[in-house]
C-alpha cells in the first residue's frame, strides 16, 4: 500500500510534466470517445424518447437489453448482419489475396493497374450506393439491361428480389473494399523473407506447395489485420444499405446497424437504440478477441 | 541558425492553420445557406423580374421588419422553384432577408426534429408535411398561429382558402402551420393509349384494375405504383386504403391496420402490381415519375403538383398526351379524394421579432395576388380564387378537376397523429414484404400492427 502511494506521488512529482504534455490528447480522447461511450451506456438504462417535450428520462435498468433479446426484428437483423459479414469478409479475403498475388510484380503496367483498382475506395459509400442503385434498377438500369439481353429473368430487379438482394449488396461491398485487402496483402507479401522460398526450391517444392506451406503461414499476421478491419467495418455497414435497399425488400437486408438507425432516428427511442448499439459493440469486440486468440495461438 | 528560423516559420504557419481550422469549425449553420442564396438570383433573373416593379406600390412605404434575417427549411419538392422565384421579390419589398435551406424529405424531418428538440431555432420558417402536423402540435414545436390569424383576419381572406387545405396544419382546433401547397390525389392517364384500346378513363377502382390489365402488353405496363420499402410504399398503400373506404385507425382513434378489410385492400393493391413495371417494388416517387414520363406506363396515380411537368418537353416524352381525373374510388363509395401537401410553420423557439417577420412572409406568400405567381412557378394552390382564376384556368386546363378533388378532399387518410412515423415505418416494411412475397397479406399486416403497438407507448 505504502509503495503504491509512493509510486503514485512520484509519478505526479517526477512525471507530472508528462501528464501535462499528454493532456490535450487525453482530453480529446475523453471528449470524443470515452464520454460518448459512457453516455450511451447510461442512456441505454433509461426510457428516453428524444421527441418528448419534457425530455423525461425514466430509469428502467436492463429492460432495454431484455427487450432486445426478445425482439424478433432484432434477432432477424442480427442473423442478416452475420450473413452479410460472412459473405463480404470471406469473398473479399479470397479476391483480395488473389489480386495481390496477381499484381505483386513490380512492372509499370501493373503499378498503374493497382492505382486504378484502388479508386473505388476513394468514393464515399453513400455515393457508391446511389450509383449501384441506378445500375441495378430493373426498368432503367444497365445491369438488368444486359441480363435481359442474355435471356436471364430479372424479376423485380436485383435489389428488389428476396433471394438476390443480399447478394447484390454484398457485391457492392466486394467492389468497393476488395482493393483495400489487396493493398494490405501486397504490403504483407513485400515484407516476406526470401530465404524460405530459396530453401523450398532447393528441396524441390512446387509453386503451389511453396504458396500453401510458406506464403500462407507467413501471411497470418497480415491476415489478422485484414480480417479484423473488414469484420468490424462490415458489422457497421450502413451507408450502402441506406442508399440502395433501405433494408428491403421486406426485411431481407435489414442489418442491425440499419435497424438501430430506424429505432433512433425514426422512432427517436434513444434508450433502446443505445442498448442495441451497445450489443453491436459487444458482438464486434467478442469476435475480434476470438480472431486474435485463434490466429495468435497458431503462430509458429 | 537558419534551420531555427525555418522551424519558427513552419510552426507559425502550422499555428495559423490550426487557428483557421478551429475558427472554420465554429459557424456551421451560417456556412451552408450562402450557397443556396448564390444559386437563387441566377435562376430568378432570367425568368421574370417584372412583378417586383409592379407591387412595391402597395407595400413599399412600411418596412417595419427591415433588416430581420430569417432562415427557411424547405423540402425539395416541385414548389421549391416558387420559393426561389418569390423570395428575392419579398426581400426587396420588405427588407427582410430569407435564407433558404433546400432539404430532401428524410433529411428535412430529421434536421427539423433536432432543431426543435434542442430549441436551437436554426430555422425560423419550415415547410411542414401534412402528416407531421399532429406531432408538431403535440410537442409544441411550431407556433400556434391563431393569435396572428385573429389579428389579421381582414387581410387574410380566410374564407377563400379551400376548407380541406386547413388540414395542412390544423390539429385539435388550432393552427400549427399555415396552408402552403395543396395536393390532390389524381389519376394521370395517357389519352392516346386509352383511346387506342377503347377504354374510358376509369371512374372506379374495379375499372382501374381492368384497365391496367388491358393496357399491359407489348412492353407497355398498365400502371405505375410506389413499391419501395419505406415511406413510399406505406403512403401509396394508405392512399389505396382511403380509395376503398378503409381506415388505418379504428373508431376510437386506435391504430388498427390488421382488419380483414385492410387485408382485402392489400390484396387488391398487390393485384395491381401485376400490371406495373417489374421494378415497381423498388420505386420511389422519382422512379415512378420517370416511368410515366418515359412513356412506359399508361396510368399513374399521384399528387396533382406533378401535372404541369408532363407538358415540359425537357423532362417528358409524353407532352400533350396526358389528362387527369380525380383518383377513382371503390364502386358504390361516396367519392372522397386523398388530399396532401405542405403547410408552412414558424418555429416556436424563434425570437418574437423573427416570428412576426415570418408571419409577414406567410401572409405575403399566401395572398391571392402572389398565389398566382406561386402557382406559375411550380407551386400548388390553396385558394378557391386561384383554382377558379380565368387566366390560370387557360394555362392549366386541369384546374376544374383539381377543384373537384379539393372540394371532396380527405386530408386525414394518413392519420395526422404524433405516432404517424411509427405507423409509416411498420407499413413501409411489411407491405413491401408482402409485395415481394416474404409475407402473406394477413401476416404482413399482423406484424405491422404488432410493431406499431410495441413502439407506441
XYZ file of C-alpha atoms in Angstrom:
757
model
C 0.000 0.000 0.000
C 2.751 2.279 1.030
C 4.757 1.564 -2.072
C 1.740 2.274 -4.178
C 1.302 5.653 -2.546
C 4.948 6.299 -3.125
C 4.831 5.469 -6.805
C 1.692 7.477 -7.084
C 3.321 10.516 -5.565
C 6.487 10.067 -7.524
C 4.501 9.671 -10.681
C 2.923 13.020 -10.176
C 6.060 14.759 -8.951
C 8.504 13.394 -11.449
C 6.348 12.659 -14.388
C 3.810 15.350 -13.853
C 5.170 17.029 -16.902
C 4.294 14.041 -18.989
C 0.711 14.270 -17.926
C 0.665 17.918 -18.775
C 2.031 17.270 -22.212
C -0.319 14.375 -22.731
C -3.344 16.316 -21.555
C -4.502 17.606 -24.958
C -4.629 14.060 -26.262
C -6.260 12.737 -23.102
C -8.879 15.460 -23.132
C -9.525 14.786 -26.807
C -9.952 11.051 -26.174
C -12.270 11.691 -23.247
C -14.414 14.146 -25.169
C -14.777 12.244 -28.441
C -14.591 8.605 -27.320
C -14.908 7.925 -23.628
C -17.641 10.363 -22.688
C -19.981 9.309 -25.556
C -19.370 5.660 -24.655
C -20.388 6.213 -21.053
C -23.280 8.407 -22.101
C -24.601 5.728 -24.441
C -24.256 3.132 -21.692
C -26.068 5.354 -19.205
C -28.844 6.228 -21.637
C -29.360 2.558 -22.507
C -30.582 2.029 -18.932
C -33.247 4.684 -19.335
C -36.505 5.035 -21.166
C -35.755 8.181 -23.122
C -37.660 9.430 -26.143
C -35.931 12.299 -27.887
C -39.154 13.895 -29.106
C -40.662 14.046 -25.624
C -41.236 17.763 -24.983
C -40.359 17.393 -21.279
C -37.270 15.293 -22.023
C -38.119 12.887 -19.199
C -35.690 10.047 -18.601
C -37.040 7.157 -16.570
C -34.621 4.610 -15.152
C -35.602 1.123 -16.314
C -32.486 -0.928 -15.518
C -31.732 -3.642 -18.039
C -35.202 -3.620 -19.557
C -33.979 -2.287 -22.887
C -31.480 -5.164 -23.168
C -34.081 -7.760 -22.238
C -36.442 -6.254 -24.806
C -33.720 -6.505 -27.454
C -33.268 -10.245 -26.970
C -36.987 -10.942 -27.210
C -37.475 -8.676 -30.226
C -37.728 -10.837 -33.348
C -36.802 -7.921 -35.596
C -33.515 -7.531 -33.732
C -32.733 -11.248 -33.827
C -33.541 -11.402 -37.542
C -31.398 -8.386 -38.270
C -28.554 -9.905 -36.269
C -28.792 -13.009 -38.433
C -28.849 -10.867 -41.586
C -25.805 -8.992 -40.327
C -23.893 -12.236 -39.760
C -24.698 -13.444 -43.272
C -23.597 -10.106 -44.686
C -20.366 -10.054 -42.676
C -19.521 -13.660 -43.517
C -20.259 -13.100 -47.195
C -18.313 -9.896 -47.615
C -15.318 -10.838 -45.468
C -14.657 -14.281 -46.953
C -15.176 -13.172 -50.541
C -13.038 -10.092 -50.094
C -10.308 -12.083 -48.382
C -10.142 -14.565 -51.250
C -10.342 -11.970 -54.010
C -8.011 -9.576 -52.193
C -5.358 -12.260 -51.811
C -5.818 -13.375 -55.388
C -5.447 -9.858 -56.722
C -2.421 -9.212 -54.519
C -0.659 -12.323 -55.826
C -1.602 -11.446 -59.372
C -0.433 -7.864 -59.132
C 2.616 -8.189 -56.913
C 5.128 -7.916 -59.740
C 6.832 -4.528 -59.940
C 6.103 -3.763 -63.577
C 4.957 -0.375 -64.785
C 1.600 -1.547 -66.183
C 0.801 -3.458 -63.042
C 1.688 -0.488 -60.887
C -0.756 1.580 -62.911
C -3.411 -1.086 -62.727
C -3.054 -1.172 -58.976
C -3.677 2.529 -58.601
C -6.778 2.247 -60.775
C -8.083 -0.602 -58.672
C -7.820 1.499 -55.544
C -10.190 4.123 -56.884
C -13.465 2.624 -55.583
C -12.146 3.085 -52.061
C -11.935 6.810 -52.565
C -15.668 7.181 -53.283
C -17.978 7.756 -50.308
C -20.107 4.631 -49.663
C -23.306 6.668 -49.942
C -22.411 7.731 -53.472
C -21.410 4.174 -54.318
C -24.822 3.056 -53.076
C -26.695 5.568 -55.204
C -24.685 4.717 -58.316
C -25.268 0.990 -57.883
C -28.948 1.549 -57.191
C -29.189 3.201 -60.579
C -27.179 0.401 -62.196
C -29.380 -2.275 -60.624
C -32.735 -0.623 -61.460
C -34.940 -3.234 -63.101
C -36.523 -0.908 -65.674
C -33.855 1.692 -66.432
C -30.621 0.104 -65.121
C -27.624 -1.102 -67.092
C -27.142 -4.441 -65.343
C -30.715 -5.739 -65.848
C -30.492 -4.482 -69.446
C -27.608 -6.845 -70.185
C -29.147 -9.590 -68.080
C -32.265 -9.346 -70.228
C -30.123 -9.311 -73.371
C -28.584 -12.576 -72.201
C -32.039 -14.027 -71.731
C -31.908 -14.038 -67.925
C -35.019 -13.229 -65.956
C -34.640 -10.083 -63.898
C -37.861 -10.211 -61.895
C -38.245 -7.130 -59.743
C -34.567 -6.306 -60.227
C -31.568 -7.494 -58.211
C -32.242 -5.167 -55.286
C -35.936 -5.985 -55.022
C -35.862 -9.781 -55.329
C -35.857 -11.556 -51.990
C -33.208 -14.071 -52.994
C -30.941 -11.685 -54.858
C -30.968 -8.555 -52.706
C -28.412 -9.780 -50.167
C -26.071 -10.981 -52.910
C -26.495 -7.668 -54.721
C -25.464 -5.613 -51.675
C -22.586 -7.956 -50.932
C -21.360 -7.438 -54.492
C -21.335 -3.676 -53.977
C -19.254 -4.080 -50.862
C -16.990 -6.519 -52.685
C -16.447 -3.990 -55.461
C -15.583 -1.230 -53.066
C -13.459 -2.924 -50.424
C -11.561 -5.759 -52.145
C -8.869 -3.240 -53.214
C -8.226 -2.403 -49.566
C -7.466 -6.036 -48.809
C -5.350 -6.203 -51.937
C -3.242 -3.330 -50.641
C -2.885 -4.913 -47.220
C -1.875 -8.268 -48.704
C 0.541 -6.605 -51.112
C 2.255 -4.960 -48.159
C 2.349 -8.347 -46.456
C 3.793 -10.081 -49.493
C 6.508 -7.455 -49.938
C 7.698 -7.890 -46.378
C 8.100 -11.674 -46.593
C 11.665 -13.001 -46.264
C 13.106 -14.657 -49.399
C 15.178 -17.369 -47.661
C 12.346 -19.871 -47.069
C 11.492 -19.781 -50.762
C 15.110 -20.417 -51.771
C 15.236 -23.322 -49.355
C 11.957 -24.673 -50.742
C 13.233 -24.502 -54.301
C 16.344 -26.409 -53.257
C 14.125 -29.034 -51.604
C 12.134 -29.372 -54.817
C 8.834 -27.859 -53.682
C 6.305 -26.923 -56.350
C 4.974 -23.387 -56.600
C 1.679 -24.490 -55.130
C 3.471 -26.117 -52.214
C 5.536 -23.051 -51.506
C 2.401 -20.959 -51.557
C 0.471 -23.286 -49.281
C 3.257 -24.091 -46.811
C 5.258 -20.865 -46.819
C 3.334 -17.856 -48.105
C 0.051 -18.501 -46.346
C 1.501 -19.220 -42.885
C 3.811 -16.240 -43.141
C 0.881 -14.019 -44.135
C -1.020 -14.830 -40.966
C -0.325 -11.547 -39.151
C -1.402 -9.652 -42.252
C -4.490 -11.770 -42.499
C -5.342 -10.964 -38.892
C -5.195 -7.252 -39.593
C -7.274 -7.625 -42.739
C -9.873 -9.840 -41.066
C -10.244 -7.577 -38.063
C -10.524 -4.442 -40.123
C -13.077 -5.797 -42.555
C -15.151 -7.620 -39.968
C -15.527 -4.504 -37.899
C -16.334 -2.355 -40.916
C -18.736 -4.918 -42.276
C -20.620 -5.145 -38.999
C -21.077 -1.409 -39.039
C -22.327 -1.221 -42.620
C -24.960 1.446 -43.039
C -24.452 3.838 -45.950
C -24.703 1.384 -48.819
C -27.760 -0.324 -47.346
C -29.395 3.025 -46.640
C -28.836 4.220 -50.195
C -29.757 1.030 -52.048
C -32.431 -1.066 -50.355
C -33.259 0.749 -47.099
C -33.221 -2.720 -45.562
C -35.665 -4.103 -48.109
C -37.173 -5.944 -49.846
C -39.255 -6.670 -46.768
C -36.505 -7.066 -44.237
C -34.107 -9.101 -46.378
C -31.192 -6.695 -45.979
C -32.059 -5.037 -42.667
C -28.722 -5.300 -40.892
C -28.537 -4.496 -37.201
C -26.948 -1.102 -37.722
C -29.753 -0.046 -40.059
C -32.330 -1.193 -37.539
C -30.592 0.841 -34.836
C -30.833 3.859 -37.108
C -34.573 3.297 -37.549
C -35.137 2.971 -33.808
C -33.016 6.023 -33.062
C -33.782 8.376 -35.913
C -37.350 7.406 -36.872
C -38.836 6.352 -33.544
C -36.403 8.584 -31.588
C -36.370 5.857 -28.937
C -32.886 6.733 -27.716
C -32.661 4.363 -24.747
C -33.478 1.309 -26.821
C -31.280 2.425 -29.712
C -28.346 2.906 -27.323
C -28.912 -0.571 -25.889
C -28.886 -2.078 -29.390
C -25.745 -0.153 -30.303
C -24.010 -1.448 -27.186
C -24.980 -5.007 -28.088
C -23.438 -4.487 -31.529
C -20.301 -3.146 -29.857
C -20.035 -6.221 -27.615
C -20.565 -8.594 -30.555
C -17.774 -6.918 -32.509
C -15.454 -6.871 -29.500
C -16.011 -10.554 -28.727
C -15.466 -11.570 -32.345
C -12.280 -9.522 -32.515
C -10.918 -11.162 -29.370
C -11.678 -14.617 -30.783
C -9.888 -13.788 -34.034
C -6.838 -12.522 -32.200
C -6.703 -15.537 -29.928
C -7.082 -18.066 -32.715
C -4.571 -16.501 -35.055
C -2.024 -15.671 -32.329
C -2.060 -19.191 -30.955
C -1.361 -20.778 -34.305
C 1.607 -18.590 -34.987
C 4.870 -20.608 -35.113
C 20.652 29.456 -37.142
C 18.939 29.123 -40.443
C 17.177 25.915 -39.530
C 15.917 27.580 -36.360
C 14.231 30.411 -38.232
C 12.847 27.887 -40.635
C 11.410 25.873 -37.789
C 9.959 29.026 -36.281
C 8.358 29.940 -39.553
C 6.989 26.462 -40.034
C 5.449 26.322 -36.582
C 3.921 29.741 -37.131
C 2.320 28.539 -40.323
C 1.074 25.444 -38.566
C -0.330 27.526 -35.735
C -2.160 29.732 -38.202
C -3.556 26.691 -39.955
C -4.623 25.280 -36.599
C -6.370 28.504 -35.668
C -8.047 28.667 -39.058
C -9.185 25.087 -38.589
C -10.769 25.872 -35.251
C -12.423 29.055 -36.443
C -13.598 27.299 -39.580
C -15.314 24.674 -37.482
C -17.424 27.100 -35.497
C -20.089 28.686 -37.677
C -21.524 25.542 -39.197
C -25.099 26.783 -39.673
C -24.106 30.043 -41.356
C -21.683 28.210 -43.587
C -24.229 26.360 -45.656
C -27.013 28.819 -46.558
C -24.963 31.303 -48.639
C -24.596 28.616 -51.281
C -28.332 28.393 -51.686
C -28.502 32.145 -51.834
C -25.927 32.348 -54.569
C -27.896 29.899 -56.613
C -31.136 31.794 -56.293
C -30.659 35.105 -58.056
C -29.019 33.397 -61.014
C -32.093 31.290 -61.585
C -34.557 34.029 -60.945
C -33.251 36.891 -63.018
C -33.666 35.454 -66.487
C -37.242 34.334 -65.870
C -39.067 37.385 -64.657
C -38.138 40.463 -62.723
C -41.248 42.446 -63.531
C -43.570 41.557 -60.649
C -41.056 43.197 -58.331
C -41.660 46.510 -60.028
C -45.391 46.190 -60.090
C -46.034 45.514 -56.451
C -43.905 47.925 -54.456
C -46.674 50.465 -54.835
C -48.808 48.675 -52.282
C -46.345 47.793 -49.571
C -43.322 49.957 -50.065
C -43.977 52.709 -47.542
C -43.861 50.500 -44.458
C -40.942 48.193 -43.881
C -41.334 47.546 -40.151
C -39.117 44.479 -40.139
C -36.312 45.796 -42.305
C -33.053 44.017 -41.613
C -34.555 40.967 -39.921
C -32.850 37.781 -41.087
C -34.908 34.630 -41.364
C -33.990 31.061 -42.263
C -36.335 28.717 -44.070
C -36.029 24.941 -44.235
C -37.811 23.829 -47.393
C -38.482 20.421 -48.862
C -37.031 19.974 -52.368
C -40.489 19.393 -53.839
C -41.584 20.996 -57.094
C -42.672 24.166 -55.277
C -39.055 24.923 -54.370
C -38.892 26.748 -57.698
C -41.674 29.029 -56.456
C -39.646 29.896 -53.365
C -36.559 30.551 -55.447
C -38.518 32.951 -57.591
C -40.553 34.736 -54.936
C -38.150 35.117 -52.024
C -35.946 37.745 -53.744
C -39.068 39.735 -54.588
C -40.232 39.579 -51.000
C -36.808 40.577 -49.747
C -36.873 43.650 -51.933
C -40.331 44.675 -50.783
C -39.980 44.061 -47.078
C -36.281 44.457 -46.326
C -36.424 41.071 -44.599
C -33.799 38.588 -45.749
C -34.694 34.920 -46.017
C -32.031 32.273 -46.366
C -33.440 29.033 -47.695
C -32.005 25.582 -46.987
C -33.251 23.040 -49.506
C -33.520 19.593 -47.977
C -34.771 16.157 -49.030
C -37.762 14.604 -47.255
C -35.916 12.420 -44.746
C -33.188 14.983 -44.076
C -35.719 17.742 -43.561
C -37.648 15.746 -40.966
C -34.531 14.785 -39.052
C -32.873 18.198 -39.141
C -36.057 19.902 -38.013
C -36.574 17.426 -35.198
C -33.033 18.024 -33.958
C -33.598 21.779 -34.190
C -36.891 21.614 -32.278
C -35.688 19.241 -29.581
C -32.556 21.287 -28.928
C -34.570 24.544 -29.124
C -31.712 25.918 -31.234
C -34.045 27.852 -33.585
C -31.723 27.409 -36.562
C -34.784 27.595 -38.761
C -37.454 30.223 -38.218
C -39.707 29.005 -41.009
C -40.216 25.463 -42.220
C -42.325 23.551 -44.674
C -44.430 21.073 -42.681
C -45.756 17.922 -44.318
C -49.446 17.381 -43.658
C -48.675 14.195 -41.733
C -46.300 15.927 -39.321
C -48.850 18.423 -38.041
C -50.116 16.209 -35.214
C -46.637 15.516 -33.949
C -45.554 19.155 -34.158
C -48.712 20.307 -32.392
C -48.480 17.769 -29.579
C -44.835 18.550 -28.904
C -45.242 22.304 -29.277
C -42.577 22.547 -31.976
C -44.276 25.139 -34.135
C -46.052 28.297 -33.040
C -49.865 28.201 -32.957
C -50.850 30.843 -35.486
C -54.347 31.528 -34.153
C -53.462 34.834 -32.467
C -51.893 36.169 -35.656
C -54.832 34.927 -37.683
C -57.398 36.570 -35.411
C -55.461 39.836 -35.506
C -55.103 39.982 -39.287
C -58.461 38.471 -40.139
C -59.372 41.151 -42.682
C -56.340 40.860 -44.948
C -56.150 37.078 -44.870
C -59.460 36.304 -46.639
C -59.671 33.033 -44.775
C -62.951 32.027 -46.447
C -61.175 31.936 -49.770
C -58.853 29.146 -48.621
C -60.237 25.715 -49.502
C -61.645 24.072 -46.352
C -59.612 20.913 -46.899
C -56.400 22.971 -47.062
C -56.631 23.690 -43.343
C -55.744 20.053 -42.663
C -52.257 21.044 -43.767
C -51.576 22.413 -40.313
C -54.662 22.253 -38.112
C -54.654 19.969 -35.082
C -57.337 19.829 -32.401
C -58.768 23.194 -33.376
C -55.511 25.176 -33.520
C -53.314 26.008 -36.466
C -49.701 24.909 -36.209
C -48.863 25.510 -39.852
C -50.428 27.721 -42.477
C -51.605 26.150 -45.757
C -48.818 26.415 -48.333
C -49.289 23.871 -51.097
C -52.332 21.630 -51.519
C -52.049 18.401 -53.489
C -54.961 16.329 -54.688
C -54.596 12.651 -55.420
C -55.433 12.341 -59.110
C -55.207 9.672 -61.770
C -52.956 10.673 -64.641
C -53.614 8.723 -67.813
C -52.367 8.607 -71.371
C -55.144 9.812 -73.652
C -53.578 8.197 -76.723
C -53.165 4.735 -75.208
C -56.584 4.578 -73.627
C -58.221 5.767 -76.823
C -56.366 3.194 -78.928
C -57.532 0.447 -76.593
C -61.052 1.842 -76.495
C -61.040 2.308 -72.756
C -62.834 5.086 -70.908
C -60.864 6.800 -68.107
C -61.585 4.641 -65.035
C -64.079 6.001 -62.553
C -63.930 3.174 -60.042
C -61.130 1.072 -58.614
C -62.575 -2.007 -60.325
C -62.414 -0.253 -63.683
C -58.883 0.852 -62.866
C -57.777 -2.739 -62.325
C -59.470 -3.875 -65.539
C -57.888 -1.024 -67.491
C -54.441 -1.718 -66.036
C -54.831 -5.352 -67.080
C -55.921 -4.486 -70.609
C -53.185 -1.909 -71.105
C -50.338 -4.213 -70.074
C -48.999 -5.547 -73.348
C -46.093 -5.227 -75.793
C -43.612 -3.972 -73.216
C -46.120 -1.400 -72.015
C -47.447 -1.504 -68.466
C -50.825 -0.546 -67.085
C -49.980 1.456 -64.017
C -47.009 2.841 -62.094
C -47.018 2.400 -58.338
C -44.782 3.104 -55.377
C -43.372 -0.142 -54.023
C -40.063 0.712 -52.381
C -39.629 -0.169 -48.764
C -40.165 2.841 -46.504
C -42.390 5.889 -46.755
C -43.043 5.326 -50.474
C -44.938 2.040 -50.287
C -46.554 2.970 -46.991
C -48.060 6.156 -48.383
C -49.251 4.503 -51.581
C -50.914 1.717 -49.634
C -52.632 4.239 -47.374
C -53.921 6.023 -50.476
C -55.482 2.751 -51.630
C -56.946 2.136 -48.186
C -58.621 5.525 -48.498
C -59.877 4.797 -52.003
C -61.506 1.601 -50.824
C -63.124 3.233 -47.825
C -60.844 1.542 -45.305
C -59.095 3.192 -42.409
C -55.801 2.957 -40.571
C -57.427 3.938 -37.285
C -60.492 2.377 -35.659
C -63.488 4.329 -34.390
C -61.749 5.238 -31.128
C -58.710 6.545 -32.952
C -56.601 3.487 -32.073
C -54.274 2.080 -34.717
C -55.919 -0.911 -36.408
C -54.120 -1.820 -39.613
C -54.773 -5.575 -39.499
C -58.523 -5.517 -40.079
C -59.951 -8.041 -42.598
C -60.971 -5.036 -44.702
C -57.412 -3.743 -44.921
C -56.148 -7.234 -45.757
C -58.529 -7.325 -48.733
C -57.324 -3.882 -49.829
C -53.725 -5.050 -49.555
C -54.522 -7.986 -51.816
C -56.106 -5.629 -54.343
C -53.028 -3.403 -54.121
C -50.848 -6.457 -54.739
C -53.025 -7.400 -57.719
C -52.346 -4.005 -59.289
C -48.599 -4.651 -59.064
C -49.007 -7.431 -61.608
C -49.672 -4.741 -64.197
C -46.902 -2.423 -63.060
C -43.305 -2.399 -64.360
C -41.310 -5.228 -62.760
C -39.076 -2.778 -60.917
C -42.066 -1.183 -59.176
C -41.440 -2.883 -55.852
C -38.318 -0.734 -55.715
C -39.859 2.557 -56.915
C -39.664 5.808 -55.016
C -41.542 8.871 -56.187
C -38.848 9.893 -58.659
C -38.640 6.484 -60.347
C -42.406 6.321 -60.649
C -42.357 9.737 -62.298
C -39.597 8.603 -64.651
C -41.595 5.525 -65.637
C -44.610 7.660 -66.509
C -42.702 10.457 -68.218
C -40.749 7.878 -70.201
C -43.997 6.560 -71.642
C -43.549 3.129 -70.119
C -46.884 3.087 -68.305
C -50.386 4.136 -69.249
C -51.690 5.333 -65.893
C -50.354 6.675 -62.659
C -51.980 7.953 -59.515
C -50.121 10.776 -57.892
C -50.126 14.281 -56.488
C -51.582 16.932 -58.752
C -48.478 19.118 -58.376
C -46.547 16.926 -60.828
C -49.115 17.506 -63.565
C -47.515 20.583 -65.127
C -44.203 18.749 -65.564
C -45.687 16.366 -68.146
C -46.001 19.268 -70.560
C -42.310 20.148 -70.260
C -40.503 18.553 -73.231
C -37.175 18.745 -71.403
C -38.207 16.132 -68.869
C -41.179 14.455 -70.510
C -41.694 12.248 -73.550
C -45.470 12.431 -73.233
C -46.173 16.117 -73.885
C -49.796 16.684 -74.851
C -50.796 13.069 -74.275
C -51.849 13.281 -70.639
C -55.111 14.039 -68.926
C -56.271 13.661 -65.339
C -59.353 12.565 -63.450
C -59.788 12.559 -59.675
C -58.430 9.305 -58.287
C -61.081 6.570 -58.677
C -62.715 5.165 -55.573
C -64.213 1.757 -54.943
C -67.570 1.014 -56.566
C -70.559 2.333 -54.697
C -68.449 4.506 -52.423
C -69.180 8.174 -51.848
C -66.303 9.867 -53.748
C -63.595 11.138 -51.406
C -60.180 12.051 -52.700
C -56.873 11.809 -50.942
C -55.502 15.208 -50.052
C -51.952 16.027 -49.057
C -49.335 18.690 -49.339
C -47.439 21.104 -47.224
C -48.036 23.804 -44.669
C -45.568 26.425 -43.580
C -44.833 26.787 -39.890
C -42.990 29.154 -37.569
C -40.524 27.799 -35.043
C -41.895 28.156 -31.507
C -38.377 28.809 -30.192
C -37.552 31.722 -32.509
C -37.363 35.324 -31.249
C -40.764 37.066 -31.167
C -39.488 39.646 -33.649
C -38.469 36.922 -36.089
C -41.798 35.211 -35.596
C -43.570 38.437 -36.534
C -41.388 38.842 -39.607
C -42.006 35.221 -40.541
C -45.734 35.814 -40.292
C -45.360 38.789 -42.633
C -43.770 36.427 -45.156
C -46.518 33.823 -44.786
C -49.219 36.471 -45.232
C -47.499 37.836 -48.309
C -46.874 34.431 -49.876
C -50.438 33.210 -49.393
C -52.128 36.408 -50.563
C -54.308 35.869 -53.667
C -52.092 38.060 -55.859
C -48.827 36.273 -55.032
C -50.525 32.873 -55.163
C -50.881 33.255 -58.931
C -47.131 33.726 -59.300
C -46.583 30.877 -56.859
C -48.654 28.521 -58.989
C -46.988 29.689 -62.194
C -43.598 28.756 -60.702
C -44.482 25.153 -59.835
C -46.197 25.990 -56.566
C -49.533 24.385 -55.662
C -52.817 26.173 -54.955
C -54.645 26.518 -51.648
C -57.228 29.196 -52.540
C -60.506 28.889 -54.351
C -59.767 32.144 -56.154
C -56.565 30.637 -57.557
C -58.281 27.474 -58.744
C -61.086 29.437 -60.393
C -58.943 32.231 -61.815
C -59.786 32.516 -65.540
C -56.216 33.227 -66.658
C -54.804 30.324 -64.717
C -57.577 28.058 -65.971
C -56.470 28.821 -69.506
C -52.866 27.960 -68.671
C -53.740 24.896 -66.612
C -56.873 23.350 -68.132
C -56.967 20.621 -65.485
C -57.738 23.079 -62.653
C -61.513 22.354 -62.596
C -60.780 18.692 -61.903
C -58.404 19.648 -59.152
C -61.047 21.911 -57.666
C -63.448 18.984 -57.623
C -60.865 16.793 -55.904
C -60.191 19.566 -53.370
C -63.913 20.009 -52.658
C -64.203 16.378 -51.675
C -60.691 16.100 -50.304
C -59.826 13.900 -47.360
C -56.712 15.170 -45.596
C -56.826 12.588 -42.837
C -56.448 9.319 -44.707
C -52.890 9.284 -43.455
C -53.503 9.705 -39.727
C -52.168 13.082 -38.658
C -51.299 11.867 -35.190
C -47.998 12.082 -33.304
C -47.368 8.367 -33.871
C -47.560 8.711 -37.651
C -43.889 7.984 -38.345
C -44.126 4.708 -36.420
C -47.161 3.624 -38.447
C -45.460 4.610 -41.680
C -42.287 2.698 -40.873
C -44.164 -0.509 -39.993
C -46.372 -0.359 -43.089
C -43.336 0.583 -45.182
C -41.569 -2.613 -44.172
C -44.401 -5.127 -44.201
C -46.423 -4.005 -47.210
C -43.195 -4.199 -49.186
C -42.527 -7.643 -47.659
C -45.949 -8.756 -48.930
C -45.312 -7.392 -52.405
C -42.035 -9.284 -52.778
C -43.505 -12.473 -51.376
C -41.842 -12.548 -47.964
C -45.159 -12.376 -46.104
C -48.805 -13.153 -46.832
C -51.274 -10.259 -46.751
C -52.582 -11.405 -43.355
C -49.216 -11.957 -41.705
C -47.817 -8.723 -43.138
C -50.488 -6.561 -41.543
C -50.406 -8.658 -38.365
C -46.690 -7.983 -37.993
C -47.106 -4.314 -38.864
C -49.744 -3.976 -36.155
C -47.503 -5.746 -33.643
C -44.569 -3.491 -34.458
C -46.694 -0.354 -34.145
C -48.072 -1.458 -30.785
C -44.596 -2.274 -29.497
C -43.339 1.194 -30.356
C -46.283 3.325 -29.276
C -46.085 3.925 -25.581
